[in-house]
Amino acid sequence: MSFTSVSEVNLDSRILEILIKRGIKEFNPVQTEAINKGLLNGSRLLVTSPTGSGKTLIAELGMLTHLLSAGGKAIYVTPLRALTAEKYRELKDWESLGFRVGITSGDYDSDDAWLKNYDIIITTYEKLDSLWRRNPSWIKDVNYFVLDEFHYINDGTRGPVVETVAMRASGKKLLALSATISNFERISKWLNANAVITNWRPVPLKEGVIYPERKKFVVLYNDGTKIELAGQDPILSYVNYMIEAGGQVLVFRNSRKNAETTARKIASFLPIRKELQEISEKISEVDDAGSKEKDDLTSIVKSGVAYHHAGLSRSLREIIESEFIKRKIKVIVATPTLAAGVNLPARGVIIGDMYRFNGKILGFQEEISVMEYKQMSGRAGRPGFDKEGESIIVVRDKKDVEKKMKKYILSPPEPIESRLGNEVAFYSFILGTLSSEGKMTYDSLSDFAHGSLLDSKLIESYLRQGVTWLEENGFIQGDEDDLSLTKFGKRVADIYINPFSAKVFKDYLPGRDISCNVAYLHLMAYTPDGPRIGVGRKERDELLDYVPCPLFIEEPEDEDEEYNYLSALKIAMITNDWIEEIDDDVILEKYNIGSGDLRTIVDTMDWLSYSAYNVASILEEVEHHNVLRKLNMRIKDGVKEELLEIIKIPGIGRKRGRLLFTNNIRKPEDVVMNPEKVKNLLGTNLGEKIVKEAARLISGIT
């Protein structure tokens, strides 16, 4: 493993200048090997190295060298919106060289024509897949792809899209980045890429287990060394040990409840620090979170502790992440989703559970994968702060020490496999491919499909079944020498919903009478694209009792389908309360969800209601279309129908809209005609802004 001075590498002087400004004097072993394997000459590479080993700089060098020498556009793809935003901030540096850096995610029914003016584009796998389906003219100029967090190809949900993107980038310059891929020989061959594989870390990692022994806890490391810790709880004992040593700790628990309970317990044993009052006040002022969440966090953060999970609002998560990076918060107790999110290293990582709960089978637990363990343990060690990082597994019984060490610490992660091997994924893949290509023969479609990681026999089986199913259900037309999408199929591909979701709308809307909002919301949530949520045993009968009208779908007898049916009903009830302007705190308490959950549900149902009214339009179901379109307009801001006019003004949401409406300001014209009244209601600065926005809106309409 060698380091290379930046001055020894044949870099464009403009790139070199930026690196020097950043204080980068040498390339580490991972970056050096990537350069030696052809990074600066445009070679296709698969780079697999631990978290924090400088893979983003490798991507920057590859993209910038290519753009300066060959022109075109480069796309940096991530699996998560949070990572997309993080990479956008990092890549903005390169605008000083004259390159324009753009970011896009969400809004799948758009070709983002404005991106023709950008050179480096950061996006998500789903957004890029949706863009290919619409085939905008500018996308032909993209000739360099960075596929970040490439191990997501193993993810059951996102994997098929990651695989599809990799297939469509065939023949272009490509850089795939991952923390760990055990079967890299197969994957690099599939990608037609040189493999850069190294275990080098900027901060060495010690891994171990903690287990009880004689009223103490023993930490056994993989190098054979041991330490003993006093205390009655292994997590508390290790956290105290790490904080006393001046470190920060990430604690991973397998559920939100466990994360919150553990965070409160840790906070109760740590002193309140006056200097953390400012963070507490920041949390209390957040306006996109529930009161209970804010009260809970403002209390424990004064001791330098917070919890972090998807149920929290984005603003709360951002504050927690920011203050942890500043080293003011010493302990975050999180669910495993944090391990796959933004870059938050800590000196110590303690993994409290090696099991996860199965959402569908009550009480059933299954062991986490080695890949998941590697993602969590990889967060240990802060470059520039720590000489080494520690990752510790909590073992409840000494008898399991050897088993846990062997399975998780001493073993490689599971091999990456294709996730296209199911009907929902593969049929959507066919639809997307035909949307991108226009017309294809069956043989050419088969040739493209055989470029996937899926077994060839499975490909033939799914392809034959898929083409037949898509034809029978009106998505594709023609014969084996001339396959293309129907008008219906093309619209479904463009709005980026799964064909099985579109089929639900097609099966249940035509010929049916108009029903209540809950029935439509339930139909949307019941599709494969619908959000999922846990339903307790006590909730089941309550949900069914409160249904205000006949639903489009009858209650199924199958146990799994019944679970999805009830989950969809709960989502429908939550969304209906939202559009009836029920207070956020009431919704969160009533359905036992977090503000982050509510935002996710609203965003997904916004997209599905948009998709549903577009499908209804294609099917010429005018009455259903009108109901669904109005629902879509209401879901975005969570308002009753009477507020739809006033919330057209940018900056007016459900609360401000209701305040104005109650005071007889009910449409943009009323705002313009009553500027002083608006300023009195909303405050001078905001009021002036809203009046100007209303004037622009009216001008645009006329």
PDB file of C-alpha atoms in Angstrom, residues 179-332:
ATOM      1  CA  ALA A 179     -17.640  -0.237   0.657  1.00  0.00           C
ATOM      2  CA  THR A 180     -17.598  -4.001   0.225  1.00  0.00           C
ATOM      3  CA  ILE A 181     -18.309  -6.562  -2.503  1.00  0.00           C
ATOM      4  CA  SER A 182     -17.148 -10.095  -1.770  1.00  0.00           C
ATOM      5  CA  ASN A 183     -17.696 -11.525  -5.284  1.00  0.00           C
ATOM      6  CA  PHE A 184     -15.896  -8.638  -6.971  1.00  0.00           C
ATOM      7  CA  GLU A 185     -14.403 -10.922  -9.665  1.00  0.00           C
ATOM      8  CA  ARG A 186     -17.859 -11.728 -11.015  1.00  0.00           C
ATOM      9  CA  ILE A 187     -19.169  -8.163 -10.667  1.00  0.00           C
ATOM     10  CA  SER A 188     -16.127  -6.520 -12.298  1.00  0.00           C
ATOM     11  CA  LYS A 189     -16.341  -8.994 -15.187  1.00  0.00           C
ATOM     12  CA  TRP A 190     -20.063  -8.249 -15.582  1.00  0.00           C
ATOM     13  CA  LEU A 191     -19.332  -4.512 -15.595  1.00  0.00           C
ATOM     14  CA  ASN A 192     -16.367  -5.004 -17.950  1.00  0.00           C
ATOM     15  CA  ALA A 193     -14.356  -3.035 -15.409  1.00  0.00           C
ATOM     16  CA  ASN A 194     -10.962  -3.248 -13.751  1.00  0.00           C
ATOM     17  CA  ALA A 195     -11.270  -4.091 -10.063  1.00  0.00           C
ATOM     18  CA  VAL A 196      -9.648  -1.890  -7.419  1.00  0.00           C
ATOM     19  CA  ILE A 197     -10.045  -3.895  -4.225  1.00  0.00           C
ATOM     20  CA  THR A 198      -8.441  -2.897  -0.943  1.00  0.00           C
ATOM     21  CA  ASN A 199      -9.123  -3.096   2.785  1.00  0.00           C
ATOM     22  CA  TRP A 200      -7.051   0.021   3.505  1.00  0.00           C
ATOM     23  CA  ARG A 201      -8.733   2.434   5.893  1.00  0.00           C
ATOM     24  CA  PRO A 202      -7.538   5.899   6.916  1.00  0.00           C
ATOM     25  CA  VAL A 203      -8.390   4.875  10.484  1.00  0.00           C
ATOM     26  CA  PRO A 204      -7.669   1.209  11.383  1.00  0.00           C
ATOM     27  CA  LEU A 205     -10.684  -0.720  12.671  1.00  0.00           C
ATOM     28  CA  LYS A 206     -10.703  -2.975  15.722  1.00  0.00           C
ATOM     29  CA  GLU A 207     -13.723  -5.257  15.846  1.00  0.00           C
ATOM     30  CA  GLY A 208     -14.944  -7.197  18.811  1.00  0.00           C
ATOM     31  CA  VAL A 209     -17.756  -8.433  21.017  1.00  0.00           C
ATOM     32  CA  ILE A 210     -18.890  -7.492  24.502  1.00  0.00           C
ATOM     33  CA  TYR A 211     -20.320 -10.182  26.765  1.00  0.00           C
ATOM     34  CA  PRO A 212     -21.168 -10.630  30.474  1.00  0.00           C
ATOM     35  CA  GLU A 213     -18.763 -12.429  32.812  1.00  0.00           C
ATOM     36  CA  ARG A 214     -18.739 -12.422  36.633  1.00  0.00           C
ATOM     37  CA  LYS A 215     -20.800  -9.259  37.098  1.00  0.00           C
ATOM     38  CA  LYS A 216     -18.633  -7.389  34.617  1.00  0.00           C
ATOM     39  CA  PHE A 217     -18.502  -7.047  30.871  1.00  0.00           C
ATOM     40  CA  VAL A 218     -15.614  -8.259  28.769  1.00  0.00           C
ATOM     41  CA  VAL A 219     -14.753  -6.707  25.417  1.00  0.00           C
ATOM     42  CA  LEU A 220     -12.897  -9.261  23.291  1.00  0.00           C
ATOM     43  CA  TYR A 221     -11.253  -7.811  20.176  1.00  0.00           C
ATOM     44  CA  ASN A 222     -10.387  -9.644  16.970  1.00  0.00           C
ATOM     45  CA  ASP A 223      -6.669  -9.219  17.692  1.00  0.00           C
ATOM     46  CA  GLY A 224      -7.094 -11.295  20.873  1.00  0.00           C
ATOM     47  CA  THR A 225      -6.832  -8.410  23.360  1.00  0.00           C
ATOM     48  CA  LYS A 226      -9.434  -7.875  26.084  1.00  0.00           C
ATOM     49  CA  ILE A 227     -10.669  -5.160  28.409  1.00  0.00           C
ATOM     50  CA  GLU A 228     -13.092  -5.389  31.334  1.00  0.00           C
ATOM     51  CA  LEU A 229     -15.830  -2.833  32.000  1.00  0.00           C
ATOM     52  CA  ALA A 230     -17.883  -2.345  35.137  1.00  0.00           C
ATOM     53  CA  GLY A 231     -21.620  -1.742  35.081  1.00  0.00           C
ATOM     54  CA  GLN A 232     -24.974  -3.452  34.765  1.00  0.00           C
ATOM     55  CA  ASP A 233     -25.668  -2.800  31.076  1.00  0.00           C
ATOM     56  CA  PRO A 234     -23.237  -3.570  28.222  1.00  0.00           C
ATOM     57  CA  ILE A 235     -24.231  -0.601  26.057  1.00  0.00           C
ATOM     58  CA  LEU A 236     -24.031   1.874  28.944  1.00  0.00           C
ATOM     59  CA  SER A 237     -20.705   0.458  30.065  1.00  0.00           C
ATOM     60  CA  TYR A 238     -19.156   0.755  26.615  1.00  0.00           C
ATOM     61  CA  VAL A 239     -20.580   4.237  25.980  1.00  0.00           C
ATOM     62  CA  ASN A 240     -19.137   5.496  29.294  1.00  0.00           C
ATOM     63  CA  TYR A 241     -15.777   3.915  28.484  1.00  0.00           C
ATOM     64  CA  MET A 242     -15.685   5.580  25.049  1.00  0.00           C
ATOM     65  CA  ILE A 243     -16.812   9.022  26.260  1.00  0.00           C
ATOM     66  CA  GLU A 244     -14.253   8.994  29.086  1.00  0.00           C
ATOM     67  CA  ALA A 245     -11.619   8.317  26.421  1.00  0.00           C
ATOM     68  CA  GLY A 246     -12.764  11.451  24.559  1.00  0.00           C
ATOM     69  CA  GLY A 247     -14.626   9.639  21.782  1.00  0.00           C
ATOM     70  CA  GLN A 248     -18.075   9.762  20.225  1.00  0.00           C
ATOM     71  CA  VAL A 249     -20.321   6.728  19.911  1.00  0.00           C
ATOM     72  CA  LEU A 250     -22.893   5.447  17.452  1.00  0.00           C
ATOM     73  CA  VAL A 251     -25.229   2.892  18.997  1.00  0.00           C
ATOM     74  CA  PHE A 252     -27.337   0.801  16.624  1.00  0.00           C
ATOM     75  CA  ARG A 253     -30.598  -0.773  17.815  1.00  0.00           C
ATOM     76  CA  ASN A 254     -33.036  -2.843  15.794  1.00  0.00           C
ATOM     77  CA  SER A 255     -36.179  -0.758  16.325  1.00  0.00           C
ATOM     78  CA  ARG A 256     -37.180   2.837  16.866  1.00  0.00           C
ATOM     79  CA  LYS A 257     -38.583   2.031  20.283  1.00  0.00           C
ATOM     80  CA  ASN A 258     -35.315   0.417  21.373  1.00  0.00           C
ATOM     81  CA  ALA A 259     -33.309   3.339  19.958  1.00  0.00           C
ATOM     82  CA  GLU A 260     -35.384   5.905  21.844  1.00  0.00           C
ATOM     83  CA  THR A 261     -35.415   3.931  25.099  1.00  0.00           C
ATOM     84  CA  THR A 262     -31.660   3.369  24.953  1.00  0.00           C
ATOM     85  CA  ALA A 263     -30.977   7.060  24.230  1.00  0.00           C
ATOM     86  CA  ARG A 264     -33.047   8.148  27.236  1.00  0.00           C
ATOM     87  CA  LYS A 265     -31.286   5.609  29.436  1.00  0.00           C
ATOM     88  CA  ILE A 266     -27.823   6.797  28.357  1.00  0.00           C
ATOM     89  CA  ALA A 267     -28.816  10.442  28.841  1.00  0.00           C
ATOM     90  CA  SER A 268     -30.011   9.733  32.384  1.00  0.00           C
ATOM     91  CA  PHE A 269     -26.478   8.647  33.333  1.00  0.00           C
ATOM     92  CA  LEU A 270     -24.705  11.628  31.768  1.00  0.00           C
ATOM     93  CA  PRO A 271     -24.519  15.166  33.168  1.00  0.00           C
ATOM     94  CA  ILE A 272     -26.482  18.041  31.638  1.00  0.00           C
ATOM     95  CA  ARG A 273     -24.131  20.463  29.861  1.00  0.00           C
ATOM     96  CA  LYS A 274     -25.044  24.144  29.727  1.00  0.00           C
ATOM     97  CA  GLU A 275     -23.352  24.646  26.370  1.00  0.00           C
ATOM     98  CA  LEU A 276     -25.894  22.267  24.774  1.00  0.00           C
ATOM     99  CA  GLN A 277     -28.851  24.514  25.609  1.00  0.00           C
ATOM    100  CA  GLU A 278     -28.495  26.138  22.184  1.00  0.00           C
ATOM    101  CA  ILE A 279     -29.042  22.784  20.421  1.00  0.00           C
ATOM    102  CA  SER A 280     -32.066  22.144  22.601  1.00  0.00           C
ATOM    103  CA  GLU A 281     -33.518  25.498  21.539  1.00  0.00           C
ATOM    104  CA  LYS A 282     -32.862  24.759  17.851  1.00  0.00           C
ATOM    105  CA  ILE A 283     -34.816  21.527  18.172  1.00  0.00           C
ATOM    106  CA  SER A 284     -37.730  23.217  19.946  1.00  0.00           C
ATOM    107  CA  GLU A 285     -38.020  25.778  17.117  1.00  0.00           C
ATOM    108  CA  VAL A 286     -38.327  23.211  14.312  1.00  0.00           C
ATOM    109  CA  ASP A 287     -41.710  23.536  12.619  1.00  0.00           C
ATOM    110  CA  ASP A 288     -41.892  20.253  10.681  1.00  0.00           C
ATOM    111  CA  ALA A 289     -41.832  17.955  13.728  1.00  0.00           C
ATOM    112  CA  GLY A 290     -44.336  16.796  16.312  1.00  0.00           C
ATOM    113  CA  SER A 291     -44.407  18.356  19.784  1.00  0.00           C
ATOM    114  CA  LYS A 292     -43.753  15.038  21.515  1.00  0.00           C
ATOM    115  CA  GLU A 293     -40.643  14.363  19.400  1.00  0.00           C
ATOM    116  CA  LYS A 294     -39.258  17.827  20.070  1.00  0.00           C
ATOM    117  CA  ASP A 295     -39.949  17.669  23.812  1.00  0.00           C
ATOM    118  CA  ASP A 296     -38.254  14.284  24.060  1.00  0.00           C
ATOM    119  CA  LEU A 297     -35.148  15.316  22.125  1.00  0.00           C
ATOM    120  CA  THR A 298     -34.772  18.728  23.782  1.00  0.00           C
ATOM    121  CA  SER A 299     -34.558  16.909  27.098  1.00  0.00           C
ATOM    122  CA  ILE A 300     -31.912  14.290  26.282  1.00  0.00           C
ATOM    123  CA  VAL A 301     -29.782  16.411  23.946  1.00  0.00           C
ATOM    124  CA  LYS A 302     -28.775  18.554  26.948  1.00  0.00           C
ATOM    125  CA  SER A 303     -26.733  15.544  28.021  1.00  0.00           C
ATOM    126  CA  GLY A 304     -25.143  15.210  24.576  1.00  0.00           C
ATOM    127  CA  VAL A 305     -27.359  12.307  23.502  1.00  0.00           C
ATOM    128  CA  ALA A 306     -29.880  11.971  20.649  1.00  0.00           C
ATOM    129  CA  TYR A 307     -31.705   9.243  18.781  1.00  0.00           C
ATOM    130  CA  HIS A 308     -32.025   9.091  15.004  1.00  0.00           C
ATOM    131  CA  HIS A 309     -34.452   7.173  12.795  1.00  0.00           C
ATOM    132  CA  ALA A 310     -36.707   7.623   9.775  1.00  0.00           C
ATOM    133  CA  GLY A 311     -39.642   8.582  11.982  1.00  0.00           C
ATOM    134  CA  LEU A 312     -38.036  11.930  12.797  1.00  0.00           C
ATOM    135  CA  SER A 313     -38.583  14.938  10.569  1.00  0.00           C
ATOM    136  CA  ARG A 314     -35.851  15.962   8.157  1.00  0.00           C
ATOM    137  CA  SER A 315     -35.080  19.126  10.148  1.00  0.00           C
ATOM    138  CA  LEU A 316     -34.591  17.169  13.370  1.00  0.00           C
ATOM    139  CA  ARG A 317     -32.305  14.672  11.664  1.00  0.00           C
ATOM    140  CA  GLU A 318     -30.269  17.462  10.086  1.00  0.00           C
ATOM    141  CA  ILE A 319     -29.745  19.196  13.448  1.00  0.00           C
ATOM    142  CA  ILE A 320     -28.680  15.933  15.105  1.00  0.00           C
ATOM    143  CA  GLU A 321     -26.291  15.081  12.269  1.00  0.00           C
ATOM    144  CA  SER A 322     -24.797  18.578  12.159  1.00  0.00           C
ATOM    145  CA  GLU A 323     -24.191  18.779  15.906  1.00  0.00           C
ATOM    146  CA  PHE A 324     -22.679  15.297  15.959  1.00  0.00           C
ATOM    147  CA  ILE A 325     -20.248  16.298  13.200  1.00  0.00           C
ATOM    148  CA  LYS A 326     -19.344  19.361  15.308  1.00  0.00           C
ATOM    149  CA  ARG A 327     -18.679  16.881  18.164  1.00  0.00           C
ATOM    150  CA  LYS A 328     -21.160  18.564  20.479  1.00  0.00           C
ATOM    151  CA  ILE A 329     -23.490  15.577  20.550  1.00  0.00           C
ATOM    152  CA  LYS A 330     -21.442  12.663  21.863  1.00  0.00           C
ATOM    153  CA  VAL A 331     -23.867   9.764  21.400  1.00  0.00           C
ATOM    154  CA  ILE A 332     -26.416   8.946  18.694  1.00  0.00           C
TER     155      ILE A 332
END
